[in-house]
Short mmCIF file of C-alpha atoms and ligand atoms in Angstrom, two decimals:
data_model
loop_
_atom_site.label_atom_id
_atom_site.label_comp_id
_atom_site.label_asym_id
_atom_site.label_seq_id
_atom_site.Cartn_x
_atom_site.Cartn_y
_atom_site.Cartn_z
CA MET R 12 5.62 21.41 7.76
CA GLN R 13 5.49 17.61 7.64
CA LYS R 14 3.19 16.64 10.54
CA LYS R 15 3.06 12.90 10.04
CA GLN R 16 5.89 10.47 10.61
CA ASN R 17 6.22 7.72 7.99
CA ASN R 18 4.38 4.50 8.93
CA ARG R 19 2.83 6.19 11.97
CA ASP R 20 -0.90 5.49 12.15
CA SER R 21 -2.67 8.78 11.46
CA LEU R 22 -5.39 7.22 9.27
CA PHE R 23 -8.24 8.72 11.25
CA ASP R 24 -6.52 12.05 11.88
CA VAL R 25 -8.25 13.52 8.84
CA GLU R 26 -11.35 15.58 8.30
CA GLN R 27 -12.94 13.35 5.71
CA ILE R 28 -16.18 11.40 5.90
CA SER R 29 -15.62 8.07 7.61
CA GLU R 30 -15.66 4.93 5.54
CA ASP R 31 -15.80 1.32 6.73
CA PHE R 32 -12.54 -0.12 8.01
CA ILE R 33 -10.83 -2.38 5.45
CA PHE R 34 -7.42 -4.06 5.46
CA ASN R 35 -6.18 -2.28 2.34
CA GLU R 36 -2.87 -0.74 1.28
CA ARG R 37 -3.34 2.39 3.44
CA VAL R 38 -4.01 0.32 6.55
CA ALA R 39 -1.17 -2.14 5.78
CA GLN R 40 1.27 0.80 5.52
CA VAL R 41 0.71 1.84 9.14
CA PHE R 42 -0.56 -1.45 10.57
CA ASP R 43 2.42 -2.34 12.78
CA ASP R 44 2.28 1.03 14.55
CA MET R 45 -1.52 0.74 14.76
CA LEU R 46 -1.38 -2.61 16.55
CA ASP R 47 1.43 -1.56 18.89
CA ARG R 48 -0.68 1.45 19.97
CA SER R 49 -4.15 -0.16 19.79
CA ILE R 50 -3.84 -3.64 21.25
CA PRO R 51 -3.03 -3.69 24.96
CA PHE R 52 0.01 -5.87 25.74
CA TYR R 53 0.24 -6.97 22.09
CA ARG R 54 3.93 -7.96 22.34
CA GLU R 55 3.51 -9.60 25.78
CA VAL R 56 0.68 -11.76 24.43
CA ILE R 57 3.01 -12.99 21.66
CA HIS R 58 5.68 -13.74 24.31
CA SER R 59 3.13 -15.78 26.28
CA ILE R 60 2.17 -17.67 23.11
CA ALA R 61 5.87 -18.46 22.57
CA ARG R 62 6.03 -19.96 26.08
CA ILE R 63 2.93 -22.06 25.41
CA LEU R 64 4.26 -23.35 22.07
CA ASP R 65 7.71 -24.05 23.49
CA THR R 66 6.40 -26.14 26.34
CA THR R 67 3.69 -27.93 24.33
CA LEU R 68 4.92 -28.75 20.84
CA GLU R 69 7.38 -31.33 19.52
CA ASP R 70 10.09 -30.31 17.03
CA ASN R 71 8.98 -30.22 13.36
CA SER R 72 5.54 -28.96 14.39
CA GLN R 73 3.52 -26.82 11.99
CA ILE R 74 2.14 -23.53 13.40
CA VAL R 75 -0.56 -21.74 11.40
CA ASP R 76 -1.54 -18.10 11.97
CA LEU R 77 -4.99 -17.29 10.52
CA GLY R 78 -5.34 -13.58 9.71
CA CYS R 79 -1.56 -13.17 10.03
CA ALA R 80 -1.66 -9.58 8.68
CA THR R 81 1.91 -8.26 8.29
CA GLY R 82 3.39 -11.38 9.86
CA THR R 83 4.51 -9.75 13.13
CA THR R 84 3.35 -12.65 15.32
CA LEU R 85 5.07 -15.35 13.27
CA LEU R 86 8.26 -13.31 12.90
CA GLN R 87 8.42 -12.67 16.62
CA LEU R 88 7.64 -16.33 17.41
CA SER R 89 10.31 -17.57 15.03
CA SER R 90 12.88 -15.34 16.77
CA LEU R 91 11.79 -16.20 20.30
CA LEU R 92 11.73 -19.91 19.42
CA GLU R 93 14.76 -19.98 17.14
CA LYS R 94 16.22 -22.98 18.98
CA ARG R 95 13.11 -24.99 18.10
CA ASP R 96 12.53 -26.60 14.76
CA PHE R 97 9.06 -25.26 13.88
CA GLN R 98 7.50 -24.40 10.53
CA TYR R 99 5.25 -21.34 10.33
CA THR R 100 2.45 -20.59 7.86
CA GLY R 101 0.53 -17.32 7.80
CA ILE R 102 -2.78 -16.98 5.95
CA ASP R 103 -4.56 -13.72 5.16
CA ASN R 104 -6.89 -12.50 2.41
CA SER R 105 -5.29 -9.05 2.16
CA SER R 106 -2.52 -8.92 -0.46
CA ALA R 107 -1.33 -5.58 0.96
CA MET R 108 -0.78 -7.17 4.38
CA LEU R 109 0.97 -10.21 2.89
CA ASP R 110 3.30 -8.08 0.76
CA LYS R 111 4.52 -6.44 3.97
CA ALA R 112 4.75 -9.82 5.73
CA GLN R 113 6.86 -11.27 2.91
CA LEU R 114 9.14 -8.24 2.86
CA LYS R 115 9.70 -8.45 6.62
CA ALA R 116 10.44 -12.20 6.37
CA GLU R 117 13.08 -11.44 3.73
CA LEU R 118 14.56 -8.55 5.73
CA PHE R 119 14.97 -10.80 8.77
CA SER R 120 16.18 -13.77 6.64
CA LYS R 121 13.29 -15.94 7.82
CA GLN R 122 12.02 -17.16 4.42
CA GLU R 123 13.22 -20.71 5.22
CA CYS R 124 10.78 -21.29 8.06
CA LEU R 125 8.00 -18.79 7.23
CA LYS R 126 5.46 -19.22 4.46
CA PHE R 127 2.59 -16.88 3.61
CA ILE R 128 -0.55 -17.86 1.71
CA GLN R 129 -3.26 -15.55 0.42
CA GLY R 130 -6.75 -16.90 0.98
CA ASP R 131 -10.11 -16.46 2.66
CA ILE R 132 -9.93 -18.52 5.85
CA MET R 133 -13.67 -19.21 5.53
CA ASN R 134 -13.43 -20.65 2.03
CA MET R 135 -10.23 -22.64 1.80
CA GLU R 136 -8.81 -25.98 2.73
CA GLN R 137 -6.94 -25.24 5.97
CA PRO R 138 -3.55 -26.90 6.41
CA CYS R 139 -3.12 -29.50 9.17
CA ALA R 140 -1.16 -28.18 12.14
CA SER R 141 -0.13 -28.70 15.75
CA ALA R 142 -1.11 -25.14 16.62
CA PHE R 143 -3.50 -22.58 15.14
CA ILE R 144 -3.31 -18.92 16.15
CA LEU R 145 -6.29 -16.62 15.63
CA ASN R 146 -5.18 -13.29 17.06
CA TYR R 147 -7.78 -10.49 16.75
CA THR R 148 -9.15 -12.09 13.55
CA LEU R 149 -12.30 -13.99 14.58
CA GLN R 150 -13.90 -10.66 15.54
CA PHE R 151 -13.84 -9.71 11.83
CA ILE R 152 -15.60 -12.92 10.73
CA ARG R 153 -19.41 -12.72 10.59
CA PRO R 154 -20.70 -14.12 13.91
CA ILE R 155 -22.83 -16.72 12.13
CA ASN R 156 -19.70 -18.23 10.52
CA ARG R 157 -17.44 -18.25 13.58
CA GLU R 158 -18.40 -21.67 14.92
CA LYS R 159 -17.90 -23.24 11.49
CA LEU R 160 -14.35 -21.82 11.35
CA LEU R 161 -13.50 -23.05 14.85
CA LYS R 162 -14.84 -26.52 13.96
CA GLN R 163 -12.62 -26.61 10.88
CA ILE R 164 -9.62 -25.60 12.99
CA TYR R 165 -10.47 -28.35 15.48
CA THR R 166 -10.69 -30.94 12.69
CA ASN R 167 -7.33 -29.93 11.20
CA LEU R 168 -5.49 -29.84 14.52
CA ALA R 169 -3.33 -32.78 15.51
CA PRO R 170 -4.46 -34.61 18.70
CA ASP R 171 -3.19 -32.66 21.73
CA GLY R 172 -2.76 -29.66 19.42
CA ILE R 173 -3.63 -26.17 20.57
CA CYS R 174 -5.64 -23.24 19.34
CA ILE R 175 -4.84 -19.73 20.56
CA LEU R 176 -7.67 -17.23 20.28
CA SER R 177 -7.22 -13.52 21.08
CA GLU R 178 -10.16 -11.14 20.81
CA LYS R 179 -11.53 -7.77 21.75
CA ILE R 180 -14.54 -8.54 23.96
CA ILE R 181 -17.67 -6.97 25.41
CA SER R 182 -19.21 -7.43 28.84
CA HIS R 183 -22.94 -8.06 29.11
CA HIS R 184 -22.93 -5.98 32.32
CA PRO R 185 -23.63 -2.53 30.79
CA ASN R 186 -21.89 -0.63 33.58
CA LEU R 187 -18.70 -2.68 33.35
CA ASN R 188 -18.85 -2.63 29.57
CA ARG R 189 -18.88 1.18 29.58
CA LYS R 190 -16.03 1.31 32.11
CA TYR R 191 -13.91 -1.09 30.02
CA ILE R 192 -14.51 0.94 26.84
CA ASP R 193 -13.57 4.14 28.70
CA MET R 194 -10.39 2.51 29.97
CA TYR R 195 -9.55 1.34 26.47
CA HIS R 196 -10.04 4.84 25.07
CA THR R 197 -7.78 6.23 27.80
CA PHE R 198 -5.19 3.59 26.79
CA LYS R 199 -5.37 4.87 23.21
CA LYS R 200 -5.16 8.53 24.26
CA GLU R 201 -2.07 7.73 26.33
CA ARG R 202 -0.55 6.35 23.13
CA GLY R 203 -1.12 9.53 21.16
CA TYR R 204 -4.53 9.07 19.54
CA SER R 205 -6.89 12.07 19.77
CA GLU R 206 -10.55 11.88 20.84
CA LEU R 207 -11.53 12.50 17.21
CA GLU R 208 -9.30 9.72 15.86
CA ILE R 209 -10.70 7.31 18.45
CA ALA R 210 -14.30 8.25 17.62
CA LYS R 211 -13.74 8.03 13.86
CA LYS R 212 -12.10 4.62 14.11
CA ARG R 213 -14.91 3.41 16.35
CA GLU R 214 -17.40 4.49 13.69
CA ALA R 215 -15.39 2.85 10.89
CA LEU R 216 -15.28 -0.44 12.84
CA GLU R 217 -19.04 -0.43 13.55
CA ASN R 218 -20.52 -3.68 12.15
CA ILE R 219 -17.06 -4.68 10.88
CA LEU R 220 -15.41 -5.67 14.17
CA ILE R 221 -18.16 -7.46 16.12
CA PRO R 222 -16.91 -8.51 19.57
CA CYS R 223 -18.48 -11.29 21.65
CA SER R 224 -18.14 -11.72 25.40
CA LEU R 225 -15.51 -13.88 27.09
CA GLU R 226 -18.21 -16.46 27.90
CA GLU R 227 -19.50 -16.53 24.31
CA ASN R 228 -15.99 -17.06 22.91
CA LYS R 229 -15.34 -19.82 25.44
CA ALA R 230 -18.65 -21.50 24.59
CA MET R 231 -17.85 -21.33 20.85
CA LEU R 232 -14.48 -23.04 21.42
CA GLN R 233 -16.14 -25.70 23.54
CA SER R 234 -18.88 -26.36 21.05
CA ALA R 235 -16.21 -26.77 18.33
CA GLY R 236 -14.92 -29.73 20.41
CA PHE R 237 -12.22 -28.21 22.64
CA VAL R 238 -12.48 -29.51 26.20
CA GLU R 239 -9.68 -27.64 28.00
CA VAL R 240 -10.36 -23.94 27.36
CA GLU R 241 -8.91 -21.21 29.58
CA PRO R 242 -8.03 -17.53 29.22
CA PHE R 243 -4.28 -17.07 29.78
CA PHE R 244 -4.39 -13.28 29.47
CA GLN R 245 -6.98 -10.54 29.98
CA TRP R 246 -6.75 -6.76 29.99
CA PHE R 247 -10.27 -5.36 30.51
CA ASN R 248 -11.85 -5.76 27.05
CA PHE R 249 -9.10 -7.87 25.46
CA VAL R 250 -8.64 -11.58 26.12
CA SER R 251 -6.47 -14.48 24.91
CA PHE R 252 -7.51 -18.13 25.28
CA ILE R 253 -5.71 -21.43 25.01
CA ALA R 254 -7.85 -24.34 23.81
CA VAL R 255 -6.49 -27.88 23.70
CA LYS R 256 -7.71 -30.68 21.44
CA PRO R 257 -8.02 -33.92 23.43
CA LEU R 258 -5.66 -36.80 22.59
CA THR R 259 -8.51 -39.13 21.67
C1 SAM N 306 -6.61 -7.36 13.32
S1 SAM N 306 -5.86 -8.12 12.00
C2 SAM N 306 -4.97 -9.47 12.73
C3 SAM N 306 -3.72 -9.09 13.41
C4 SAM N 306 -2.67 -10.17 13.45
N1 SAM N 306 -3.22 -11.47 13.75
C5 SAM N 306 -1.63 -9.81 14.47
O1 SAM N 306 -1.77 -10.21 15.64
O2 SAM N 306 -0.69 -9.08 14.11
C6 SAM N 306 -7.09 -9.06 11.17
C7 SAM N 306 -6.54 -9.71 9.91
O3 SAM N 306 -7.48 -10.68 9.47
C8 SAM N 306 -7.52 -10.65 8.07
N2 SAM N 306 -8.80 -11.24 7.66
C9 SAM N 306 -10.04 -10.80 7.96
N3 SAM N 306 -10.97 -11.63 7.43
C10 SAM N 306 -10.29 -12.61 6.78
C11 SAM N 306 -10.67 -13.76 6.03
N4 SAM N 306 -11.96 -14.07 5.83
N5 SAM N 306 -9.70 -14.55 5.50
C12 SAM N 306 -8.39 -14.24 5.69
N6 SAM N 306 -7.97 -13.18 6.39
C13 SAM N 306 -8.90 -12.37 6.94
C14 SAM N 306 -7.36 -9.18 7.71
O4 SAM N 306 -6.90 -8.99 6.39
C15 SAM N 306 -6.35 -8.74 8.76
O5 SAM N 306 -5.04 -8.81 8.27
O1 PRE N 307 -11.15 -1.40 18.45
C1 PRE N 307 -10.28 -0.59 18.13
O2 PRE N 307 -10.47 0.64 18.13
C2 PRE N 307 -8.98 -1.09 17.73
O3 PRE N 307 -8.19 -0.34 17.32
C3 PRE N 307 -8.72 -2.55 17.88
C4 PRE N 307 -8.24 -3.23 16.64
C5 PRE N 307 -8.34 -4.76 16.86
O4 PRE N 307 -8.70 -5.22 17.93
O5 PRE N 307 -8.06 -5.48 15.90
C6 PRE N 307 -9.10 -2.92 15.49
C7 PRE N 307 -8.64 -2.80 14.22
C8 PRE N 307 -7.20 -2.89 13.90
O6 PRE N 307 -7.01 -4.14 13.30
C9 PRE N 307 -6.35 -2.82 15.11
C10 PRE N 307 -6.85 -2.91 16.36
#
């Protein structure tokens, strides 16, 4: 009997020894289902970003998504903002993710306004843009390099441009931290993941996804140069910030 539905994330529903989490072909195959069931309010966060971009940016603005994965954010933004004349660029170092992103752009006839580039966001010349989006990507960059990346984003942003940062976070209050993790695991169970799948994924992400606290992320954005920095969304251990580059 076929137990698994195609493209449904059952990567950790197997009795094999855990390996580190990597954004390879197997992950890319099920990634859209994985994010929909693993990131609280994933779609609503994208809707909020659309509102921010719509009310902030001029027509002909360039929007860059760093760690764009399968392109879901840019595709959704380009649909929600189809009346606006924006250009979208997604950058990722996983060819498997970008193959899916490109395919989706073609399926939805969005090739005109969406461009995907393969590259390591730590070791490339970033494009200039009016908005940078870093959704659940900074947590995969080694902590020592994070400030450097945010500084580069700040430099390449147009004056009055915005950076959106979404991350999984920790709390430095151990009791609250435990409660938030428990609530997150309940969220995953409610979306069909078993205890074993949750535990195995947690193990695979150990030392790969390294979350900081809300305060640490805010301080990093501020030390990169951003003055106005505020969370616009939080669900327990997930947060999204807006950071604005001053005009002068
Ligand atoms: C959790 S996923 C991002 C999800 C995506 N932003 C979204 O909201 O749908 C993290 C992505 O960052 C990419 N990534 C991690 N490190 C990277 C690096 N140094 N350069 C480029 N991409 C990177 C991974 O390949 C992966 O696709
Ligand atoms: O922390 C977890 O267990 C998650 O599943 C979260 C998370 C993320 O925040 O990026 C981790 C890896 C995958 O990219 C999808 C979701």
